[in-house]
Short mmCIF file of C-alpha atoms and ligand atoms in Angstrom, two decimals:
data_model
loop_
_atom_site.label_atom_id
_atom_site.label_comp_id
_atom_site.label_asym_id
_atom_site.label_seq_id
_atom_site.Cartn_x
_atom_site.Cartn_y
_atom_site.Cartn_z
CA MET A 1 -0.02 -0.06 0.01
CA LEU A 2 1.27 3.39 -0.94
CA PRO A 3 1.21 5.96 2.00
CA ILE A 4 0.21 8.79 -0.38
CA ARG A 5 -1.14 12.00 1.20
CA ALA A 6 -1.56 15.45 -0.28
CA PRO A 7 0.99 17.63 1.39
CA GLN A 8 -1.21 20.55 1.81
CA VAL A 9 -3.67 18.70 4.07
CA GLN A 10 -1.01 16.59 5.66
CA ASP A 11 -0.56 18.66 8.86
CA ARG A 12 -4.20 18.73 9.50
CA ARG A 13 -4.41 14.96 9.18
CA GLU A 14 -1.49 14.41 11.45
CA LYS A 15 -3.07 16.55 14.00
CA GLY A 16 -6.09 14.14 13.65
CA GLY A 17 -8.38 16.81 12.22
CA GLY A 18 -8.88 15.43 8.67
CA ASN A 19 -10.49 12.44 7.07
CA VAL A 20 -8.84 9.73 5.06
CA ARG A 21 -10.08 7.76 1.96
CA ASP A 22 -8.72 4.56 0.67
CA VAL A 23 -7.99 4.39 -3.05
CA ILE A 24 -9.07 1.17 -4.68
CA SER A 25 -7.50 -0.61 -7.59
CA PRO A 26 -10.21 -1.47 -10.17
CA VAL A 27 -8.09 -4.37 -11.23
CA THR A 28 -7.60 -6.06 -7.98
CA GLU A 29 -10.31 -4.49 -5.90
CA GLY A 30 -7.54 -3.96 -3.17
CA VAL A 31 -6.55 -0.78 -1.45
CA VAL A 32 -3.62 0.83 -3.27
CA ALA A 33 -3.25 4.02 -1.04
CA SER A 34 -4.75 6.01 1.64
CA VAL A 35 -5.35 9.69 0.97
CA ALA A 36 -6.00 12.69 3.08
CA VAL A 37 -9.47 14.35 2.25
CA ALA A 38 -9.63 18.06 2.52
CA SER A 39 -12.38 19.86 4.53
CA VAL A 40 -13.78 23.28 3.60
CA GLU A 41 -11.25 24.79 6.03
CA ASP A 42 -8.30 22.88 4.13
CA THR A 43 -9.80 24.38 0.96
CA ASP A 44 -9.86 27.74 2.20
CA ALA A 45 -6.24 27.57 3.39
CA ALA A 46 -5.28 26.18 0.01
CA VAL A 47 -6.94 29.08 -1.67
CA ASP A 48 -5.49 31.65 0.72
CA ARG A 49 -1.93 30.33 0.08
CA ALA A 50 -2.64 30.25 -3.74
CA HIS A 51 -3.71 33.85 -3.56
CA ARG A 52 -0.60 34.97 -1.73
CA ALA A 53 1.62 32.94 -4.25
CA PHE A 54 -0.30 34.76 -7.03
CA GLN A 55 1.23 38.26 -6.04
CA ASP A 56 4.74 36.93 -6.66
CA TRP A 57 3.98 34.51 -9.64
CA ARG A 58 2.31 37.21 -11.65
CA ALA A 59 5.50 39.25 -11.22
CA VAL A 60 7.90 36.46 -12.26
CA SER A 61 9.46 37.67 -15.65
CA PRO A 62 8.10 35.86 -18.68
CA GLY A 63 11.34 34.48 -19.45
CA ASP A 64 11.65 32.84 -15.83
CA ARG A 65 8.21 31.55 -15.92
CA ALA A 66 8.86 29.95 -19.19
CA ARG A 67 11.95 28.26 -17.84
CA LEU A 68 10.14 27.11 -14.78
CA LEU A 69 7.38 25.55 -16.89
CA ARG A 70 10.00 23.78 -19.09
CA ARG A 71 11.70 22.52 -16.00
CA PHE A 72 8.35 21.10 -14.82
CA ALA A 73 7.84 19.35 -18.16
CA ALA A 74 11.23 17.83 -18.06
CA VAL A 75 10.84 16.56 -14.35
CA VAL A 76 7.36 15.05 -15.47
CA ASP A 77 9.16 13.49 -18.48
CA ASP A 78 11.72 12.02 -16.07
CA HIS A 79 8.94 10.48 -14.10
CA ASN A 80 6.82 9.13 -17.10
CA GLU A 81 7.17 5.54 -16.20
CA GLU A 82 6.37 6.16 -12.39
CA LEU A 83 3.31 8.34 -13.16
CA ALA A 84 2.16 5.73 -15.70
CA GLN A 85 2.41 2.88 -13.30
CA LEU A 86 0.53 4.90 -10.61
CA GLU A 87 -2.27 5.35 -13.12
CA VAL A 88 -2.43 1.74 -13.97
CA ARG A 89 -2.71 0.86 -10.35
CA ASN A 90 -5.35 3.64 -9.47
CA SER A 91 -7.36 3.83 -12.64
CA GLY A 92 -6.78 0.58 -14.53
CA HIS A 93 -5.62 2.31 -17.54
CA THR A 94 -3.58 0.32 -19.90
CA ILE A 95 0.02 0.94 -19.45
CA GLY A 96 0.37 2.22 -23.12
CA ASN A 97 -2.41 4.77 -22.56
CA ALA A 98 -1.02 5.83 -19.18
CA ARG A 99 2.45 6.53 -20.65
CA TRP A 100 0.74 8.65 -23.35
CA GLU A 101 -1.17 10.42 -20.51
CA ALA A 102 1.91 11.33 -18.56
CA GLY A 103 3.60 12.36 -21.93
CA ASN A 104 0.65 14.65 -22.64
CA VAL A 105 1.29 16.48 -19.31
CA ARG A 106 4.81 17.01 -20.47
CA ASP A 107 3.69 18.22 -23.84
CA VAL A 108 1.16 20.71 -22.62
CA LEU A 109 3.68 22.14 -20.21
CA ASP A 110 6.35 22.52 -22.92
CA TYR A 111 3.83 23.99 -25.38
CA TYR A 112 2.42 26.53 -22.97
CA ALA A 113 5.98 27.33 -21.75
CA GLY A 114 6.06 29.14 -25.07
CA ALA A 115 3.34 31.45 -24.06
CA PRO A 116 4.55 33.89 -21.32
CA GLU A 117 7.04 35.55 -23.81
CA ARG A 118 4.48 35.88 -26.62
CA LEU A 119 1.48 36.96 -24.73
CA SER A 120 1.02 40.37 -26.04
CA GLY A 121 -1.54 43.05 -26.34
CA ARG A 122 -2.32 45.69 -29.13
CA GLN A 123 -1.69 49.24 -29.77
CA ILE A 124 -5.12 50.81 -31.05
CA PRO A 125 -5.10 54.11 -32.87
CA VAL A 126 -6.77 56.94 -31.00
CA ALA A 127 -6.65 60.58 -31.37
CA GLY A 128 -4.75 62.87 -28.72
CA GLY A 129 -2.95 59.91 -26.94
CA LEU A 130 -1.98 56.19 -27.02
CA ASP A 131 -4.10 53.29 -26.36
CA VAL A 132 -2.75 49.81 -25.49
CA THR A 133 -4.25 46.50 -24.39
CA CYS A 134 -2.60 44.20 -22.03
CA TYR A 135 -3.29 40.49 -20.97
CA GLU A 136 -3.48 40.21 -17.14
CA PRO A 137 -3.85 37.08 -15.10
CA LEU A 138 -7.06 36.35 -13.38
CA GLY A 139 -5.72 35.36 -9.97
CA VAL A 140 -6.42 31.78 -8.51
CA VAL A 141 -8.02 29.24 -10.87
CA GLY A 142 -9.85 26.30 -9.61
CA VAL A 143 -9.42 23.12 -11.76
CA ILE A 144 -11.80 20.27 -11.05
CA VAL A 145 -11.02 17.12 -12.78
CA PRO A 146 -12.83 13.73 -13.50
CA TRP A 147 -11.66 10.25 -12.88
CA ASN A 148 -11.51 9.11 -16.43
CA PHE A 149 -8.35 10.99 -17.59
CA PRO A 150 -6.91 12.20 -14.32
CA MET A 151 -3.48 13.46 -15.76
CA PRO A 152 -4.19 15.02 -19.04
CA ILE A 153 -7.35 16.92 -17.99
CA ALA A 154 -5.39 18.26 -14.88
CA GLY A 155 -2.47 19.48 -17.40
CA TRP A 156 -5.00 21.07 -19.84
CA GLY A 157 -6.13 23.29 -16.86
CA PHE A 158 -3.04 24.10 -15.00
CA ALA A 159 -0.47 24.51 -17.84
CA PRO A 160 -2.16 27.31 -19.71
CA ALA A 161 -3.40 29.00 -16.38
CA LEU A 162 0.17 29.06 -15.02
CA ALA A 163 1.68 30.28 -18.14
CA ALA A 164 -0.70 33.22 -17.99
CA GLY A 165 0.46 34.11 -14.49
CA ASN A 166 -2.33 32.57 -12.52
CA THR A 167 -1.97 30.22 -9.51
CA VAL A 168 -3.94 26.86 -9.51
CA VAL A 169 -5.81 24.88 -7.05
CA LEU A 170 -6.49 21.49 -8.40
CA LYS A 171 -9.10 19.02 -7.28
CA PRO A 172 -8.79 15.54 -8.53
CA ALA A 173 -11.74 13.01 -8.54
CA GLU A 174 -12.19 11.06 -5.33
CA LEU A 175 -11.52 7.86 -7.08
CA THR A 176 -8.35 8.86 -8.83
CA PRO A 177 -6.27 11.29 -6.78
CA LEU A 178 -2.74 9.65 -7.07
CA THR A 179 -1.20 11.07 -10.10
CA ALA A 180 -2.32 14.53 -9.36
CA ILE A 181 -0.81 14.58 -5.88
CA ARG A 182 2.37 13.30 -7.53
CA LEU A 183 2.24 15.96 -10.02
CA GLY A 184 1.85 18.50 -7.26
CA GLU A 185 5.08 17.14 -5.72
CA LEU A 186 6.93 17.20 -9.06
CA ALA A 187 6.03 20.76 -9.50
CA LEU A 188 7.70 21.75 -6.32
CA GLU A 189 10.65 19.57 -7.27
CA ALA A 190 11.03 21.40 -10.53
CA GLY A 191 11.12 24.67 -8.61
CA LEU A 192 7.68 26.18 -8.94
CA PRO A 193 7.17 28.15 -5.70
CA GLU A 194 4.86 26.84 -2.91
CA GLY A 195 1.31 27.66 -3.49
CA VAL A 196 1.57 28.04 -7.36
CA LEU A 197 0.06 24.49 -8.09
CA THR A 198 -1.78 23.17 -4.99
CA VAL A 199 -3.50 19.76 -5.15
CA VAL A 200 -6.64 19.65 -2.87
CA PRO A 201 -8.04 16.02 -2.85
CA GLY A 202 -11.55 15.73 -1.57
CA LYS A 203 -15.24 15.49 -2.31
CA GLY A 204 -16.84 17.43 -5.07
CA SER A 205 -19.65 18.63 -2.65
CA VAL A 206 -16.96 19.97 -0.30
CA VAL A 207 -13.78 21.11 -2.17
CA GLY A 208 -15.40 21.51 -5.73
CA GLU A 209 -18.27 23.67 -4.33
CA ARG A 210 -15.90 25.69 -2.24
CA PHE A 211 -13.91 26.61 -5.31
CA VAL A 212 -17.15 27.74 -6.77
CA THR A 213 -18.27 29.94 -3.85
CA HIS A 214 -14.85 31.12 -2.77
CA PRO A 215 -14.57 34.80 -3.77
CA LEU A 216 -10.73 34.55 -4.40
CA VAL A 217 -11.16 31.74 -6.88
CA ARG A 218 -11.60 33.86 -10.08
CA LYS A 219 -12.22 31.11 -12.50
CA VAL A 220 -13.54 27.45 -12.37
CA CYS A 221 -12.36 24.99 -15.09
CA PHE A 222 -14.75 21.96 -14.78
CA THR A 223 -14.48 18.71 -16.67
CA GLY A 224 -17.06 16.22 -15.62
CA SER A 225 -20.74 15.28 -16.07
CA THR A 226 -23.23 17.61 -17.74
CA GLU A 227 -25.35 17.52 -14.56
CA VAL A 228 -22.76 18.70 -12.25
CA GLY A 229 -21.46 21.21 -14.90
CA LYS A 230 -24.78 22.95 -14.89
CA ARG A 231 -24.83 23.23 -11.10
CA ILE A 232 -21.31 24.74 -11.28
CA MET A 233 -22.40 27.20 -13.86
CA ALA A 234 -25.25 28.35 -11.76
CA GLY A 235 -23.06 28.68 -8.73
CA CYS A 236 -20.49 30.72 -10.61
CA ALA A 237 -23.24 33.03 -11.93
CA ASP A 238 -23.66 34.26 -8.31
CA GLN A 239 -20.34 36.02 -8.55
CA VAL A 240 -20.15 36.43 -12.27
CA LYS A 241 -17.22 33.91 -12.02
CA ARG A 242 -15.68 32.82 -15.20
CA VAL A 243 -16.24 29.21 -15.95
CA THR A 244 -15.16 26.60 -18.55
CA LEU A 245 -16.99 23.42 -18.93
CA GLU A 246 -16.01 20.20 -20.65
CA LEU A 247 -18.98 17.83 -20.17
CA GLY A 248 -20.46 14.69 -21.44
CA GLY A 249 -20.70 13.29 -24.94
CA LYS A 250 -22.59 10.78 -27.13
CA SER A 251 -20.60 11.11 -30.40
CA ALA A 252 -21.34 9.56 -33.72
CA ASN A 253 -19.14 7.40 -35.81
CA ILE A 254 -20.46 7.75 -39.54
CA VAL A 255 -19.36 5.11 -41.88
CA PHE A 256 -20.34 5.82 -45.50
CA ALA A 257 -20.52 2.90 -48.04
CA ASP A 258 -17.72 4.41 -50.14
CA ALA A 259 -15.29 4.38 -47.26
CA ASP A 260 -12.17 2.05 -46.71
CA LEU A 261 -14.42 -0.28 -44.70
CA ALA A 262 -11.64 -2.49 -43.51
CA ARG A 263 -9.80 0.70 -42.10
CA ALA A 264 -12.97 2.03 -40.45
CA ALA A 265 -13.84 -1.39 -39.08
CA ALA A 266 -10.30 -1.88 -37.58
CA ALA A 267 -10.53 1.68 -35.90
CA ALA A 268 -14.04 1.58 -34.55
CA PRO A 269 -13.37 -0.57 -31.47
CA GLY A 270 -10.70 1.82 -30.29
CA ALA A 271 -12.95 4.79 -30.94
CA VAL A 272 -15.43 3.70 -28.21
CA PHE A 273 -13.81 0.91 -26.19
CA ASP A 274 -10.49 2.78 -25.45
CA ASN A 275 -10.29 3.45 -21.72
CA ALA A 276 -13.06 0.94 -21.38
CA GLY A 277 -15.48 3.33 -22.89
CA GLN A 278 -14.96 5.93 -20.12
CA ASP A 279 -14.02 8.72 -22.51
CA CYS A 280 -16.14 11.82 -23.19
CA CYS A 281 -15.06 11.58 -26.83
CA ALA A 282 -16.05 7.86 -27.21
CA ARG A 283 -17.81 7.42 -30.61
CA SER A 284 -20.62 5.33 -28.98
CA ARG A 285 -23.17 5.64 -31.70
CA LEU A 286 -22.22 3.89 -34.92
CA LEU A 287 -24.13 4.97 -38.08
CA VAL A 288 -23.65 2.61 -41.02
CA GLN A 289 -24.83 3.34 -44.47
CA ALA A 290 -27.29 0.71 -45.21
CA SER A 291 -25.90 -0.48 -48.46
CA ALA A 292 -22.54 -1.36 -46.70
CA TYR A 293 -24.18 -2.60 -43.55
CA ASP A 294 -23.67 -6.28 -43.72
CA GLU A 295 -20.14 -6.15 -45.10
CA PHE A 296 -18.99 -3.57 -42.53
CA MET A 297 -20.63 -5.28 -39.44
CA GLY A 298 -18.80 -8.52 -40.48
CA LEU A 299 -15.45 -6.84 -40.43
CA LEU A 300 -16.51 -5.03 -37.06
CA GLU A 301 -17.19 -8.32 -35.37
CA GLN A 302 -13.78 -9.58 -36.24
CA SER A 303 -12.08 -6.44 -34.75
CA VAL A 304 -14.21 -6.35 -31.62
CA LYS A 305 -13.57 -9.99 -30.92
CA ALA A 306 -9.84 -9.22 -31.32
CA PHE A 307 -9.82 -6.33 -29.00
CA ARG A 308 -7.71 -7.19 -26.06
CA CYS A 309 -9.46 -6.53 -22.69
CA GLU A 310 -6.95 -7.85 -20.17
CA ASP A 311 -4.70 -7.00 -17.17
CA PRO A 312 -3.76 -3.33 -18.05
CA ALA A 313 -0.27 -3.68 -16.85
CA LEU A 314 0.40 -6.01 -19.97
CA GLU A 315 2.04 -4.15 -22.87
CA SER A 316 -0.54 -5.93 -25.24
CA ALA A 317 -3.67 -4.69 -23.25
CA GLN A 318 -6.03 -2.43 -25.33
CA MET A 319 -8.59 -2.03 -22.53
CA GLY A 320 -8.70 -2.65 -18.81
CA PRO A 321 -11.62 -2.70 -16.28
CA LEU A 322 -14.22 -0.12 -15.43
CA ILE A 323 -13.32 2.20 -12.54
CA SER A 324 -15.67 1.00 -10.00
CA ALA A 325 -18.23 -1.55 -9.12
CA GLY A 326 -20.97 1.18 -9.26
CA ARG A 327 -19.89 2.19 -12.75
CA ARG A 328 -20.04 -1.36 -13.98
CA ALA A 329 -23.58 -1.82 -12.50
CA SER A 330 -24.52 1.50 -14.23
CA VAL A 331 -23.20 0.34 -17.57
CA ALA A 332 -24.72 -3.11 -17.23
CA SER A 333 -28.20 -1.59 -16.89
CA TYR A 334 -28.06 -0.56 -20.58
CA VAL A 335 -27.30 -4.05 -21.78
CA ASP A 336 -30.36 -5.98 -22.80
CA ASP A 337 -29.32 -9.41 -24.12
CA ASP A 338 -31.81 -9.22 -26.88
CA ALA A 339 -30.10 -6.20 -28.36
CA VAL A 340 -26.54 -7.79 -28.11
CA LEU A 341 -25.22 -8.17 -31.83
CA PHE A 342 -21.86 -9.48 -30.54
CA ARG A 343 -19.30 -9.12 -27.72
CA GLY A 344 -15.65 -9.35 -27.15
CA THR A 345 -14.10 -11.08 -24.08
CA ALA A 346 -13.02 -9.84 -20.64
CA PRO A 347 -11.12 -11.57 -17.78
CA GLU A 348 -13.22 -13.19 -14.90
CA GLY A 349 -12.64 -12.92 -11.17
CA ALA A 350 -11.45 -9.92 -9.22
CA GLY A 351 -11.69 -6.46 -10.94
CA TYR A 352 -14.63 -4.45 -12.52
CA TRP A 353 -14.44 -6.11 -15.87
CA MET A 354 -16.95 -5.83 -18.67
CA PRO A 355 -16.42 -7.16 -22.34
CA PRO A 356 -16.61 -4.76 -25.22
CA THR A 357 -20.29 -5.00 -26.23
CA VAL A 358 -22.15 -4.03 -29.44
CA LEU A 359 -25.90 -3.52 -29.43
CA GLY A 360 -28.31 -3.07 -32.26
CA ALA A 361 -30.64 -0.17 -31.68
CA ARG A 362 -34.19 -0.34 -32.91
CA SER A 363 -34.55 3.44 -33.33
CA THR A 364 -33.02 6.63 -32.22
CA GLN A 365 -35.35 6.43 -29.25
CA ASP A 366 -33.56 3.51 -27.50
CA ARG A 367 -32.06 4.46 -24.20
CA HIS A 368 -28.73 2.92 -25.08
CA TRP A 369 -28.74 5.13 -28.19
CA ARG A 370 -29.47 8.38 -26.49
CA GLU A 371 -27.84 8.37 -23.12
CA GLU A 372 -24.12 8.70 -22.31
CA ILE A 373 -23.30 5.17 -21.06
CA PHE A 374 -19.69 5.74 -20.29
CA GLY A 375 -18.69 2.17 -20.56
CA PRO A 376 -17.63 -0.27 -23.26
CA VAL A 377 -21.02 -0.34 -25.17
CA LEU A 378 -21.58 0.65 -28.81
CA SER A 379 -24.98 1.23 -30.26
CA VAL A 380 -25.40 0.70 -33.98
CA LEU A 381 -28.13 1.89 -36.53
CA ARG A 382 -28.35 2.14 -40.33
CA PHE A 383 -28.78 5.24 -42.26
CA ASP A 384 -29.77 5.85 -46.04
CA ASP A 385 -27.90 9.01 -47.30
CA GLU A 386 -25.85 12.00 -46.20
CA ALA A 387 -28.82 14.18 -45.04
CA ASP A 388 -30.09 11.16 -43.02
CA ALA A 389 -26.66 10.76 -41.38
CA ILE A 390 -26.41 14.40 -40.33
CA ARG A 391 -29.87 14.42 -39.08
CA MET A 392 -29.39 11.39 -36.99
CA ALA A 393 -25.88 12.54 -35.61
CA ASN A 394 -27.44 15.77 -34.59
CA ASP A 395 -30.48 14.16 -32.81
CA THR A 396 -28.80 14.49 -29.34
CA GLU A 397 -28.38 16.99 -26.65
CA TYR A 398 -24.58 16.46 -26.92
CA GLY A 399 -21.91 17.74 -29.39
CA LEU A 400 -18.36 16.92 -28.32
CA SER A 401 -16.80 14.96 -31.13
CA GLY A 402 -17.18 12.51 -34.03
CA SER A 403 -15.78 10.72 -37.05
CA ILE A 404 -16.76 10.52 -40.63
CA TRP A 405 -15.46 7.65 -42.85
CA THR A 406 -15.65 8.32 -46.51
CA ARG A 407 -13.23 8.29 -49.70
CA ASP A 408 -15.18 11.36 -51.02
CA LEU A 409 -13.52 14.50 -49.72
CA GLY A 410 -16.37 16.72 -50.58
CA ARG A 411 -18.70 14.52 -48.58
CA GLY A 412 -16.32 14.44 -45.74
CA ILE A 413 -16.08 18.30 -45.64
CA ARG A 414 -20.00 18.67 -46.08
CA VAL A 415 -20.78 16.14 -43.24
CA ALA A 416 -18.03 17.57 -40.77
CA ARG A 417 -19.63 20.98 -41.32
CA GLY A 418 -22.99 19.76 -40.91
CA VAL A 419 -22.63 17.72 -37.69
CA GLU A 420 -22.97 19.79 -34.45
CA ALA A 421 -19.92 19.02 -32.38
CA GLY A 422 -16.73 20.88 -31.33
CA ASN A 423 -14.20 18.17 -32.65
CA LEU A 424 -14.67 16.09 -35.80
CA SER A 425 -12.28 13.98 -37.64
CA VAL A 426 -12.46 12.59 -41.27
CA ASN A 427 -11.02 9.03 -41.69
CA SER A 428 -9.56 9.10 -38.13
CA ASN A 429 -10.63 8.74 -34.55
CA SER A 430 -8.55 11.39 -33.09
CA SER A 431 -9.89 14.29 -31.06
CA VAL A 432 -7.07 15.63 -29.13
CA ARG A 433 -3.97 17.40 -30.11
CA TYR A 434 -2.65 19.71 -27.58
CA TRP A 435 -1.79 22.28 -30.02
CA THR A 436 -5.41 22.47 -31.61
CA PRO A 437 -8.62 23.51 -29.66
CA PHE A 438 -10.79 21.04 -27.77
CA GLY A 439 -14.27 21.52 -26.51
CA GLY A 440 -18.03 20.87 -27.08
CA VAL A 441 -21.12 22.59 -28.19
CA LYS A 442 -24.72 22.17 -26.89
CA GLN A 443 -24.70 20.48 -23.70
CA SER A 444 -21.12 19.04 -24.19
CA GLY A 445 -19.56 22.23 -22.90
CA LEU A 446 -18.71 25.86 -22.87
CA GLY A 447 -15.41 27.18 -23.94
CA ARG A 448 -12.19 25.68 -25.40
CA GLU A 449 -9.18 24.05 -23.95
CA LEU A 450 -5.79 23.48 -25.52
CA GLY A 451 -4.50 25.09 -28.68
CA PRO A 452 -3.23 28.52 -29.01
CA ASP A 453 -6.12 30.46 -27.57
CA ALA A 454 -6.23 28.69 -24.10
CA VAL A 455 -3.96 31.08 -22.49
CA ALA A 456 -6.04 34.07 -23.35
CA ALA A 457 -8.96 32.32 -21.57
CA PHE A 458 -7.21 32.65 -18.48
CA CYS A 459 -6.46 36.39 -18.77
CA GLU A 460 -8.37 39.59 -18.52
CA VAL A 461 -7.84 42.10 -21.35
CA LYS A 462 -7.21 45.55 -19.84
CA ASN A 463 -7.24 48.67 -21.89
CA ILE A 464 -5.06 51.60 -20.94
CA TYR A 465 -5.37 55.12 -22.56
CA PHE A 466 -2.53 57.54 -22.24
CA SER A 467 -3.27 61.08 -22.85
CA THR A 468 -0.68 63.07 -24.73
CA GLU A 469 -2.41 66.41 -24.30
CA ALA A 470 -0.28 68.93 -22.69
P1 LIG B 501 -18.58 14.11 -12.14
O1 LIG B 501 -19.24 15.42 -12.59
O2 LIG B 501 -19.37 13.37 -11.14
O3 LIG B 501 -17.31 14.73 -11.25
C1 LIG B 501 -16.32 15.49 -11.93
C2 LIG B 501 -15.44 16.15 -10.94
O4 LIG B 501 -16.50 17.13 -10.23
C3 LIG B 501 -14.95 15.22 -9.66
O5 LIG B 501 -13.79 15.87 -9.35
C4 LIG B 501 -16.09 15.48 -8.72
O6 LIG B 501 -15.55 15.30 -7.36
C5 LIG B 501 -16.43 16.95 -8.89
N1 LIG B 501 -17.70 17.25 -8.25
C6 LIG B 501 -18.83 16.55 -8.20
N2 LIG B 501 -19.87 17.21 -7.67
C7 LIG B 501 -19.45 18.59 -7.64
C8 LIG B 501 -20.06 19.71 -7.15
N3 LIG B 501 -21.18 19.78 -6.67
N4 LIG B 501 -19.32 20.95 -7.17
C9 LIG B 501 -18.09 20.88 -7.61
N5 LIG B 501 -17.40 19.76 -8.05
C10 LIG B 501 -18.14 18.60 -8.04
O7 LIG B 501 -18.11 13.44 -13.40
P2 LIG B 501 -17.27 12.08 -13.41
O8 LIG B 501 -18.26 10.93 -13.07
O9 LIG B 501 -16.05 12.13 -12.47
O10 LIG B 501 -16.69 11.97 -14.98
C11 LIG B 501 -17.51 11.51 -15.90
C12 LIG B 501 -18.06 12.66 -16.73
O11 LIG B 501 -17.14 13.55 -17.15
C13 LIG B 501 -18.71 12.06 -17.93
O12 LIG B 501 -19.98 12.74 -18.16
C14 LIG B 501 -17.82 12.49 -19.05
O13 LIG B 501 -18.28 12.66 -20.51
C15 LIG B 501 -17.24 13.82 -18.60
N6 LIG B 501 -16.02 14.15 -19.10
C16 LIG B 501 -15.86 15.17 -20.10
C17 LIG B 501 -14.72 15.54 -20.73
C18 LIG B 501 -14.58 16.66 -21.70
O14 LIG B 501 -13.49 17.12 -21.99
N7 LIG B 501 -15.66 17.07 -22.29
C19 LIG B 501 -13.52 14.80 -20.44
C20 LIG B 501 -13.62 13.87 -19.50
C21 LIG B 501 -14.80 13.40 -18.83
#
């Protein structure tokens, strides 16, 4: 068992004032660590410390801030394997994915380390003076992270926020705090001053809500369910607090008959079963053009049955278990045996396992077609033509991502423009590149993370007019 504790709530715990929560491995169902859980008082202390640190951090020269972020990136890189192994134990992510996730934190830190020296305002022509705009940091930023991608989503929040000169309080999900706590320690090891990045593990209803109500937290960056996101948005409205929301999804994977069907079928399992389907970008609705349905589904069955759901520590693993027993029960409630077209395999025994499962929908009204399941379940329907595909893809309250498979470039462009989603890919499953913007439309979110504009989202634009009149 790892005796992991968040440094900022450690004192309180040693005095006997704080609670402790066991962290459970979804692979073994055993306890892997014990983590201190912050109270409202701990959260206030962390925010106060972050506010004090902000006064100095904002004054650090752009060059020095860039150097510190690059050093943080290098330290994260040096600990890639350690972080990845920790994520495998805590979250059941496959080791290949977990290495990518730790590498992604390094990448976003490196990328946004380029920002402090380039963040420049404008000079706007005026009569009788000089008018300039400047970007100023907001202050303390609260980043609230879900359990499905603990490392990358933390990094997407803290890297641009720190680059802009803000300080950050970071709340990991209750189930998956370990890598966030380690990243907080690595930030100190890299030389970031105390209070610049503070990890505050604890409950959403305690720590998360306090980020929303605390007057010194000037922005909340939330990633999680649409239900909690709405609540956070309402809470932030009370103080006109800035908020970014990255929420749920029910994305479409649209396969046209003219596509490279073998390539599309080989890619489709990864598009939905990666991370055991616990992915906001999961392409969990498969739309297949009727004229190619039988051929495509034959190919898909082969690739689903070959998809390797196994011990995530194995290099060959493509999918591990679900995060918890509760999650598995929720996902299972969507699976009606009559609707199952075919399944892959999963280990038996300890662990929250569930095989990759493909369901035939009867109509767009089926519950498994409409709701975000957040597990390894794919729903399938046929469509007739382009207009039909766009209409069916848009018949959802969500709009995060999606894929279009076709050899006709014009069609790829038309459909990508027609589908209401923040991130679409043609002949690919990819949604996330740290240098391009990421985010949802409709009830999938508000605002964008990543890409060149993310730093400005952590700044106020101040306008200053200098009169030259004598
Ligand atoms: P969740 O909404 O239950 O929790 C997310 C985070 O919010 C956790 O840290 C939780 O402790 C905290 N929280 C809970 N209640 C809170 C409250 N009242 N005030 C403040 N914070 C609170 O979501 P989850 O179950 O951890 O994650 C799954 C959801 O996240 C899915 O819907 C998924 O689609 C979504 N998600 C979206 C993205 C994206 O980028 N769009 C990425 C990953 C996950």
